[in-house]
Amino acid sequence: MIVGNLYFIKNTNGLFYYGADYLRDQTDLIREILVRPALAEAARAMFPGVSIVTCENAHALWHHAKQASHRGDVLYTPTPHPLPLIDRQWVVVHDAYPFLASKGRLKRMLLRLSLAMSRCRVAFINESETLGFVHALGVMPARLIFAPNKVADSDRPPRPASPPALPLKVGLVGTDSSKKRYDELLQAVTAAGLQSSIELCFYGHRTPYFEGVCQRHQEACVTLQESDRCSLDDFLTSIHALVSVADLEGFGRPIAAALTAGVPCLLRRKPVFQEFFSTARFFDDTGSLVAALAEALRSGFPEQPPYSPPTRVREGFRSASATLRSDGRSAPR
């Protein structure tokens, strides 16, 4: 059986949906899902009929995790938080960013120690950046598994060229951390004199980082669609293009969804984006990306070709999901 450990996820962000995709493939094997109180309602909606256990604190989490270990269950944690002395568990490393920021050295040391104190599987979601980071932690190859995001295939025809629109509605996804580099983007928009021509449509949560960006760029036209109240599909239908200048992204699930829906995506030239998103437009710097938005204000966007995820991504998800299922079946019921 499988116990889903979503305790380290604070809201319905990309980590939540990543874990949900893997767990929903194993619904018949899930014994329970552990969450913090703020996520309980969303978890019940995502997993109807599954036992959702609210853990008020880390002590409660440890109690349920040890129970799972004693039963022989697999503890599936879609975040990089291995619990020591529990071997039958999965953890997932999405990107190196949390381990490089202000407290990154301490977090990296704790992660290395926790990995050494269990023989858990360590999943990584991209090969261009995260695999090298996990190797540097000393994890043996036999413990590693490629577990990318689930991306739906699309049979949509190419999206026709679109005429200019004013204001140009530019989607920005994620509001959790400074790795999104929104200050840099808004500074470039201001420098190009496009504040009144571009509506920056954020999708995420009203976080301190988002509030800080708004405070620092009060001249910009900014709106927020809260992801708890608006579906990603509805958000994508409301924008003309999606933009990302982020550093150290693990994958970019909303970018894949946007490309699948035929929404033009303008991205900084980053290894992870190039690994997954062949039909996006790439730019070497934020200034040239903003210049492309200025051109779209004059001429619109060209035809957007259909997107399909790389075969290795589709096969990687299926293989990782099948391995998780096999691990769950090998545990006592």
mmCIF file of N, CA, C and O in Angstrom, residues 75 81-83 86-91 114-123 139-140 142-144:
data_model
loop_
_atom_site.group_PDB
_atom_site.id
_atom_site.type_symbol
_atom_site.label_atom_id
_atom_site.label_comp_id
_atom_site.label_asym_id
_atom_site.label_seq_id
_atom_site.Cartn_x
_atom_site.Cartn_y
_atom_site.Cartn_z
ATOM 1 N N LEU A 75 6.016 5.197 1.582
ATOM 2 C CA LEU A 75 5.724 6.591 1.876
ATOM 3 C C LEU A 75 6.139 7.413 0.655
ATOM 4 O O LEU A 75 7.333 7.524 0.344
ATOM 5 N N HIS A 81 12.075 15.859 0.884
ATOM 6 C CA HIS A 81 12.081 15.795 2.344
ATOM 7 C C HIS A 81 12.100 14.341 2.812
ATOM 8 O O HIS A 81 11.089 13.831 3.313
ATOM 9 N N PRO A 82 13.234 13.654 2.671
ATOM 10 C CA PRO A 82 13.302 12.270 3.170
ATOM 11 C C PRO A 82 13.255 12.236 4.687
ATOM 12 O O PRO A 82 13.915 13.032 5.358
ATOM 13 N N LEU A 83 12.455 11.327 5.223
ATOM 14 C CA LEU A 83 12.401 11.138 6.666
ATOM 15 C C LEU A 83 13.425 10.076 7.050
ATOM 16 O O LEU A 83 13.452 8.992 6.462
ATOM 17 N N ILE A 86 13.652 5.611 7.405
ATOM 18 C CA ILE A 86 12.544 4.978 6.672
ATOM 19 C C ILE A 86 13.044 4.673 5.268
ATOM 20 O O ILE A 86 13.303 5.587 4.478
ATOM 21 N N ASP A 87 13.199 3.386 4.961
ATOM 22 C CA ASP A 87 13.754 3.001 3.670
ATOM 23 C C ASP A 87 12.699 2.947 2.574
ATOM 24 O O ASP A 87 12.974 3.312 1.427
ATOM 25 N N ARG A 88 11.496 2.475 2.919
ATOM 26 C CA ARG A 88 10.464 2.329 1.882
ATOM 27 C C ARG A 88 9.746 3.676 1.684
ATOM 28 O O ARG A 88 8.612 3.874 2.118
ATOM 29 N N GLN A 89 10.456 4.583 1.034
ATOM 30 C CA GLN A 89 9.859 5.877 0.725
ATOM 31 C C GLN A 89 10.446 6.415 -0.574
ATOM 32 O O GLN A 89 11.549 6.056 -0.984
ATOM 33 N N TRP A 90 9.652 7.255 -1.223
ATOM 34 C CA TRP A 90 10.089 8.027 -2.387
ATOM 35 C C TRP A 90 10.190 9.489 -1.964
ATOM 36 O O TRP A 90 9.332 9.991 -1.221
ATOM 37 N N VAL A 91 11.209 10.174 -2.466
ATOM 38 C CA VAL A 91 11.245 11.635 -2.398
ATOM 39 C C VAL A 91 11.543 12.141 -3.794
ATOM 40 O O VAL A 91 12.083 11.414 -4.646
ATOM 41 N N SER A 114 19.864 13.456 5.553
ATOM 42 C CA SER A 114 18.627 12.671 5.541
ATOM 43 C C SER A 114 18.682 11.564 4.492
ATOM 44 O O SER A 114 18.209 10.444 4.726
ATOM 45 N N LEU A 115 19.255 11.875 3.325
ATOM 46 C CA LEU A 115 19.382 10.856 2.283
ATOM 47 C C LEU A 115 20.308 9.734 2.729
ATOM 48 O O LEU A 115 20.089 8.559 2.386
ATOM 49 N N ALA A 116 21.341 10.071 3.507
ATOM 50 C CA ALA A 116 22.272 9.059 3.988
ATOM 51 C C ALA A 116 21.648 8.178 5.060
ATOM 52 O O ALA A 116 22.100 7.048 5.290
ATOM 53 N N MET A 117 20.598 8.694 5.721
ATOM 54 C CA MET A 117 19.972 7.959 6.824
ATOM 55 C C MET A 117 18.763 7.145 6.380
ATOM 56 O O MET A 117 18.022 6.618 7.200
ATOM 57 N N SER A 118 18.537 7.049 5.093
ATOM 58 C CA SER A 118 17.501 6.165 4.578
ATOM 59 C C SER A 118 17.958 5.648 3.219
ATOM 60 O O SER A 118 18.860 6.211 2.600
ATOM 61 N N ARG A 119 17.348 4.579 2.781
ATOM 62 C CA ARG A 119 17.673 4.026 1.456
ATOM 63 C C ARG A 119 16.518 4.282 0.494
ATOM 64 O O ARG A 119 16.165 3.435 -0.331
ATOM 65 N N CYS A 120 15.921 5.458 0.605
ATOM 66 C CA CYS A 120 14.746 5.791 -0.195
ATOM 67 C C CYS A 120 15.103 5.927 -1.675
ATOM 68 O O CYS A 120 16.255 6.157 -2.039
ATOM 69 N N ARG A 121 14.089 5.792 -2.518
ATOM 70 C CA ARG A 121 14.235 6.162 -3.921
ATOM 71 C C ARG A 121 14.291 7.689 -4.012
ATOM 72 O O ARG A 121 13.579 8.373 -3.290
ATOM 73 N N VAL A 122 15.106 8.184 -4.916
ATOM 74 C CA VAL A 122 15.227 9.625 -5.133
ATOM 75 C C VAL A 122 14.859 9.913 -6.581
ATOM 76 O O VAL A 122 15.587 9.537 -7.506
ATOM 77 N N ALA A 123 13.719 10.531 -6.763
ATOM 78 C CA ALA A 123 13.260 10.869 -8.111
ATOM 79 C C ALA A 123 13.749 12.267 -8.478
ATOM 80 O O ALA A 123 13.832 13.156 -7.631
ATOM 81 N N VAL A 139 24.132 10.485 -4.057
ATOM 82 C CA VAL A 139 23.123 9.426 -4.181
ATOM 83 C C VAL A 139 23.577 8.419 -5.232
ATOM 84 O O VAL A 139 23.915 8.786 -6.359
ATOM 85 N N MET A 140 23.563 7.156 -4.874
ATOM 86 C CA MET A 140 23.985 6.115 -5.799
ATOM 87 C C MET A 140 22.981 5.982 -6.946
ATOM 88 O O MET A 140 21.760 6.107 -6.731
ATOM 89 N N ALA A 142 21.662 3.540 -8.399
ATOM 90 C CA ALA A 142 20.614 2.519 -8.230
ATOM 91 C C ALA A 142 19.394 3.066 -7.508
ATOM 92 O O ALA A 142 18.304 2.482 -7.615
ATOM 93 N N ARG A 143 19.543 4.165 -6.772
ATOM 94 C CA ARG A 143 18.419 4.745 -6.035
ATOM 95 C C ARG A 143 17.666 5.796 -6.859
ATOM 96 O O ARG A 143 16.615 6.269 -6.434
ATOM 97 N N LEU A 144 18.220 6.192 -8.000
ATOM 98 C CA LEU A 144 17.654 7.294 -8.763
ATOM 99 C C LEU A 144 16.593 6.815 -9.746
ATOM 100 O O LEU A 144 16.683 5.709 -10.289
#
